[in-house]
Short mmCIF file of C-alpha atoms in Angstrom, two decimals:
data_model
loop_
_atom_site.label_atom_id
_atom_site.label_comp_id
_atom_site.label_asym_id
_atom_site.label_seq_id
_atom_site.Cartn_x
_atom_site.Cartn_y
_atom_site.Cartn_z
CA GLN Y 230 -3.92 -7.52 54.53
CA VAL Y 231 -7.43 -8.49 53.51
CA ASN Y 232 -8.94 -6.17 50.93
CA LEU Y 233 -12.20 -6.24 48.99
CA LEU Y 234 -12.25 -3.80 46.10
CA GLN Y 235 -15.63 -3.15 44.55
CA SER Y 236 -16.46 -1.73 41.13
CA GLY Y 237 -17.41 1.88 40.68
CA ALA Y 238 -20.79 3.57 40.81
CA ALA Y 239 -23.32 2.61 38.16
CA LEU Y 240 -26.17 4.57 36.59
CA VAL Y 241 -28.58 2.21 34.87
CA LYS Y 242 -31.94 2.50 33.20
CA PRO Y 243 -35.10 0.90 34.55
CA GLY Y 244 -35.56 -2.62 33.27
CA ALA Y 245 -31.86 -3.11 32.61
CA SER Y 246 -29.35 -5.30 34.45
CA VAL Y 247 -26.06 -4.46 36.13
CA LYS Y 248 -23.17 -6.64 37.23
CA LEU Y 249 -21.14 -5.56 40.25
CA SER Y 250 -17.72 -6.91 41.08
CA CYS Y 251 -15.77 -7.49 44.28
CA LYS Y 252 -12.07 -8.33 43.89
CA ALA Y 253 -10.51 -10.02 46.90
CA SER Y 254 -6.87 -9.95 47.93
CA GLY Y 255 -4.73 -10.70 50.96
CA TYR Y 256 -6.15 -14.15 51.69
CA THR Y 257 -7.04 -17.42 50.00
CA PHE Y 258 -10.18 -16.56 48.05
CA THR Y 259 -11.69 -20.03 48.17
CA ASP Y 260 -11.44 -20.30 51.97
CA TYR Y 261 -14.24 -17.87 52.81
CA TYR Y 262 -17.79 -17.27 51.63
CA ILE Y 263 -18.60 -13.88 50.11
CA HIS Y 264 -21.81 -12.20 51.25
CA TRP Y 265 -23.63 -9.29 49.65
CA VAL Y 266 -25.55 -6.62 51.57
CA LYS Y 267 -27.89 -3.86 50.35
CA GLN Y 268 -28.26 -0.45 51.94
CA SER Y 269 -30.89 1.86 50.56
CA HIS Y 270 -30.16 5.55 51.07
CA GLY Y 271 -30.38 6.47 54.72
CA LYS Y 272 -31.80 3.07 55.59
CA SER Y 273 -30.68 -0.06 57.35
CA LEU Y 274 -28.90 -3.06 55.89
CA GLU Y 275 -30.35 -6.12 54.14
CA TRP Y 276 -28.57 -9.40 53.62
CA ILE Y 277 -28.88 -10.55 50.02
CA GLY Y 278 -27.09 -13.89 50.15
CA TYR Y 279 -23.73 -15.59 49.93
CA ILE Y 280 -21.63 -17.68 47.60
CA ASN Y 281 -19.05 -20.32 48.40
CA PRO Y 282 -16.17 -19.41 46.05
CA ASN Y 283 -14.79 -22.94 46.19
CA SER Y 284 -17.90 -24.80 45.08
CA GLY Y 285 -20.04 -22.03 43.62
CA TYR Y 286 -22.86 -22.95 46.01
CA THR Y 287 -25.18 -20.03 46.67
CA ASN Y 288 -27.74 -19.23 49.35
CA TYR Y 289 -30.13 -16.34 48.77
CA ASN Y 290 -32.45 -14.37 50.96
CA GLU Y 291 -35.86 -15.31 49.50
CA LYS Y 292 -36.55 -11.61 48.97
CA PHE Y 293 -33.68 -11.34 46.49
CA LYS Y 294 -33.92 -14.72 44.77
CA SER Y 295 -35.37 -13.34 41.56
CA LYS Y 296 -33.32 -10.15 41.70
CA ALA Y 297 -29.70 -11.13 42.37
CA THR Y 298 -27.39 -13.74 40.86
CA LEU Y 299 -24.08 -14.44 42.60
CA THR Y 300 -21.08 -15.86 40.79
CA VAL Y 301 -17.30 -16.00 41.19
CA ASP Y 302 -14.24 -16.19 38.97
CA LYS Y 303 -11.61 -18.12 40.89
CA SER Y 304 -8.92 -17.26 38.34
CA THR Y 305 -9.16 -13.57 39.27
CA ASN Y 306 -10.36 -13.88 42.90
CA THR Y 307 -13.44 -11.89 42.00
CA ALA Y 308 -17.02 -12.25 43.13
CA TYR Y 309 -19.89 -10.84 41.12
CA MET Y 310 -23.48 -9.94 41.74
CA GLU Y 311 -25.82 -9.34 38.85
CA LEU Y 312 -29.04 -7.43 39.52
CA SER Y 313 -31.77 -7.83 36.94
CA ARG Y 314 -34.95 -6.00 35.87
CA LEU Y 315 -33.91 -2.94 37.81
CA THR Y 316 -36.42 -0.52 39.31
CA SER Y 317 -36.07 2.55 41.50
CA GLU Y 318 -36.36 0.23 44.52
CA ASP Y 319 -32.98 -1.22 43.56
CA SER Y 320 -31.21 2.13 43.87
CA ALA Y 321 -28.88 1.57 46.81
CA THR Y 322 -25.33 0.97 47.91
CA TYR Y 323 -24.31 -2.66 47.67
CA TYR Y 324 -21.51 -4.12 49.77
CA CYS Y 325 -19.59 -7.34 49.51
CA THR Y 326 -18.21 -8.74 52.74
CA ARG Y 327 -16.11 -11.73 53.58
CA ASP Y 328 -17.41 -14.33 55.97
CA SER Y 329 -17.70 -13.64 58.95
CA PHE Y 330 -18.41 -10.02 58.03
CA ALA Y 331 -15.12 -8.79 59.44
CA TYR Y 332 -13.98 -7.34 56.11
CA TRP Y 333 -16.10 -5.23 53.81
CA GLY Y 334 -15.73 -3.68 50.42
CA GLN Y 335 -16.12 0.07 50.05
CA GLY Y 336 -19.57 -0.31 48.49
CA THR Y 337 -20.97 0.31 45.02
CA LEU Y 338 -23.70 2.89 44.52
CA VAL Y 339 -26.29 1.81 41.99
CA THR Y 340 -28.70 4.45 40.72
CA VAL Y 341 -31.64 3.39 38.60
CA SER Y 342 -32.92 6.27 36.52
CA SER Y 343 -34.02 6.99 32.99
CA ASP C 293 -37.81 -13.75 59.23
CA VAL C 294 -36.19 -12.78 62.53
CA VAL C 295 -36.90 -9.17 63.46
CA LEU C 296 -34.28 -7.32 65.49
CA THR C 297 -35.67 -4.33 67.34
CA GLN C 298 -33.08 -1.77 68.39
CA THR C 299 -33.68 0.92 70.98
CA PRO C 300 -33.27 3.80 71.15
CA VAL C 301 -33.38 5.03 67.56
CA ALA C 302 -31.03 7.84 68.55
CA GLN C 303 -28.81 8.07 71.60
CA PRO C 304 -27.59 11.57 72.46
CA VAL C 305 -24.48 11.30 74.59
CA THR C 306 -21.91 13.54 76.21
CA LEU C 307 -18.35 12.69 75.31
CA GLY C 308 -16.82 10.69 78.14
CA ASP C 309 -20.16 9.28 79.28
CA GLN C 310 -21.53 5.78 78.82
CA ALA C 311 -24.01 4.76 76.11
CA SER C 312 -26.19 1.68 75.99
CA ILE C 313 -28.03 0.17 73.04
CA SER C 314 -30.58 -2.61 73.21
CA CYS C 315 -31.31 -5.25 70.58
CA ARG C 316 -34.27 -7.57 71.04
CA SER C 317 -34.96 -10.47 68.73
CA SER C 318 -38.36 -11.87 67.71
CA GLN C 319 -37.02 -15.34 68.52
CA SER C 320 -34.12 -16.94 70.32
CA LEU C 321 -30.78 -16.56 68.57
CA VAL C 322 -29.28 -19.72 70.03
CA HIS C 323 -28.21 -21.89 67.13
CA SER C 324 -28.68 -25.66 67.17
CA ASN C 325 -24.90 -25.92 67.60
CA GLY C 326 -25.11 -23.97 70.86
CA ASN C 327 -23.58 -20.74 69.54
CA THR C 328 -25.41 -17.43 69.47
CA TYR C 329 -24.61 -15.50 66.30
CA LEU C 330 -25.41 -11.96 67.39
CA GLU C 331 -23.03 -9.28 66.20
CA TRP C 332 -22.66 -5.52 66.48
CA TYR C 333 -21.45 -3.16 63.79
CA LEU C 334 -20.66 0.54 63.64
CA GLN C 335 -21.16 2.48 60.44
CA LYS C 336 -19.49 5.87 60.41
CA PRO C 337 -20.72 8.47 57.90
CA GLY C 338 -19.69 7.61 54.36
CA GLN C 339 -18.04 4.34 55.41
CA SER C 340 -18.74 0.63 55.26
CA PRO C 341 -19.97 -1.09 58.43
CA GLN C 342 -17.20 -2.31 60.71
CA LEU C 343 -17.44 -5.32 62.97
CA LEU C 344 -17.20 -4.58 66.67
CA ILE C 345 -18.58 -7.62 68.50
CA TYR C 346 -19.26 -11.19 67.38
CA LYS C 347 -21.07 -14.06 69.11
CA VAL C 348 -22.64 -11.68 71.64
CA SER C 349 -19.59 -10.62 73.61
CA ASN C 350 -16.36 -11.19 71.67
CA ARG C 351 -14.53 -8.07 70.59
CA PHE C 352 -13.11 -8.15 67.08
CA SER C 353 -9.39 -7.51 66.70
CA GLY C 354 -8.45 -3.93 67.51
CA VAL C 355 -11.79 -2.98 69.08
CA PRO C 356 -11.22 -1.10 72.36
CA ASP C 357 -12.34 -2.71 75.61
CA ARG C 358 -14.70 0.25 76.07
CA PHE C 359 -17.11 -1.77 73.91
CA ILE C 360 -18.89 -4.49 75.83
CA GLY C 361 -21.49 -6.83 74.37
CA SER C 362 -23.75 -8.89 76.57
CA GLY C 363 -27.02 -10.78 76.61
CA SER C 364 -28.51 -14.15 75.81
CA GLY C 365 -31.44 -15.78 74.08
CA SER C 366 -33.30 -12.89 72.50
CA ASP C 367 -32.15 -9.90 74.54
CA PHE C 368 -28.81 -8.21 73.91
CA THR C 369 -27.02 -5.01 74.86
CA LEU C 370 -24.02 -3.06 73.63
CA LYS C 371 -22.45 -0.73 76.16
CA ILE C 372 -19.90 1.87 75.21
CA SER C 373 -18.07 3.42 78.12
CA ARG C 374 -16.22 6.74 77.99
CA VAL C 375 -17.62 7.65 74.55
CA GLU C 376 -15.05 9.23 72.24
CA PRO C 377 -15.62 11.27 69.05
CA GLU C 378 -14.62 8.33 66.83
CA ASP C 379 -17.46 6.25 68.34
CA LEU C 380 -20.12 8.40 66.70
CA GLY C 381 -22.20 6.88 63.91
CA VAL C 382 -24.94 4.29 63.49
CA TYR C 383 -24.80 1.01 65.38
CA TYR C 384 -26.47 -2.11 64.01
CA CYS C 385 -27.08 -5.47 65.58
CA PHE C 386 -27.13 -8.45 63.24
CA GLN C 387 -28.09 -12.09 63.56
CA ALA C 388 -26.63 -14.96 61.59
CA THR C 389 -28.36 -17.77 63.47
CA HIS C 390 -31.47 -17.99 61.33
CA ASP C 391 -31.78 -17.83 57.55
CA PRO C 392 -32.26 -15.19 56.23
CA PHE C 393 -29.73 -13.23 58.24
CA THR C 394 -31.11 -9.91 59.40
CA PHE C 395 -29.98 -6.54 60.73
CA GLY C 396 -31.57 -4.26 63.25
CA SER C 397 -32.82 -0.86 62.13
CA GLY C 398 -29.91 0.98 63.67
CA THR C 399 -29.18 3.34 66.56
CA LYS C 400 -27.54 6.66 65.88
CA LEU C 401 -25.02 7.67 68.53
CA GLU C 402 -24.78 11.46 68.49
CA ILE C 403 -23.43 14.29 70.57
CA LYS C 404 -25.86 15.72 73.11
#
């Protein structure tokens, strides 16, 4: 069965970076794009962008272009999202989801605080 | 960016009754390939969103036929008949026709 296992919660200081992971199993990793979605506490969902695990091609929501960097490691079937120059506005739960959004990871809570 | 406006914000419902949620788009969601990429998700408390409906009216695997998606162009509706306790949570519409993809602001289905 398809499973996306995300890394655990992270507490990071303002100005720092954090790298989240999403390990896929139960399907051929390179056959489906991986998308990332942000959900601020109690708020709606925002699409960050996607990566093609086969080619490494990425497509970002303009809003997140200078914030998020998507990569993959095909040898471990893992997708990554690095968030840089963190501020309190980046505190949120981040989800990875497989194209076409039928399968989701459990989410990673990122808290930005000094 | 495409704005998806969901109404109502909260939908109080009696178990066993029908609920209806509207999703209106700021522009047509018909893709150049003829498909309309409008989807519906349910997020239960403390859980990840789960796909209910894709391409307007197609139920995802395992979704009960009590969930019916309809609409076209820029006006869409999700109807839930005979609401059950496990249907409670926040419903989101989502469009993947135009880049960037966008979600609606959500409708909370709650017990009256």
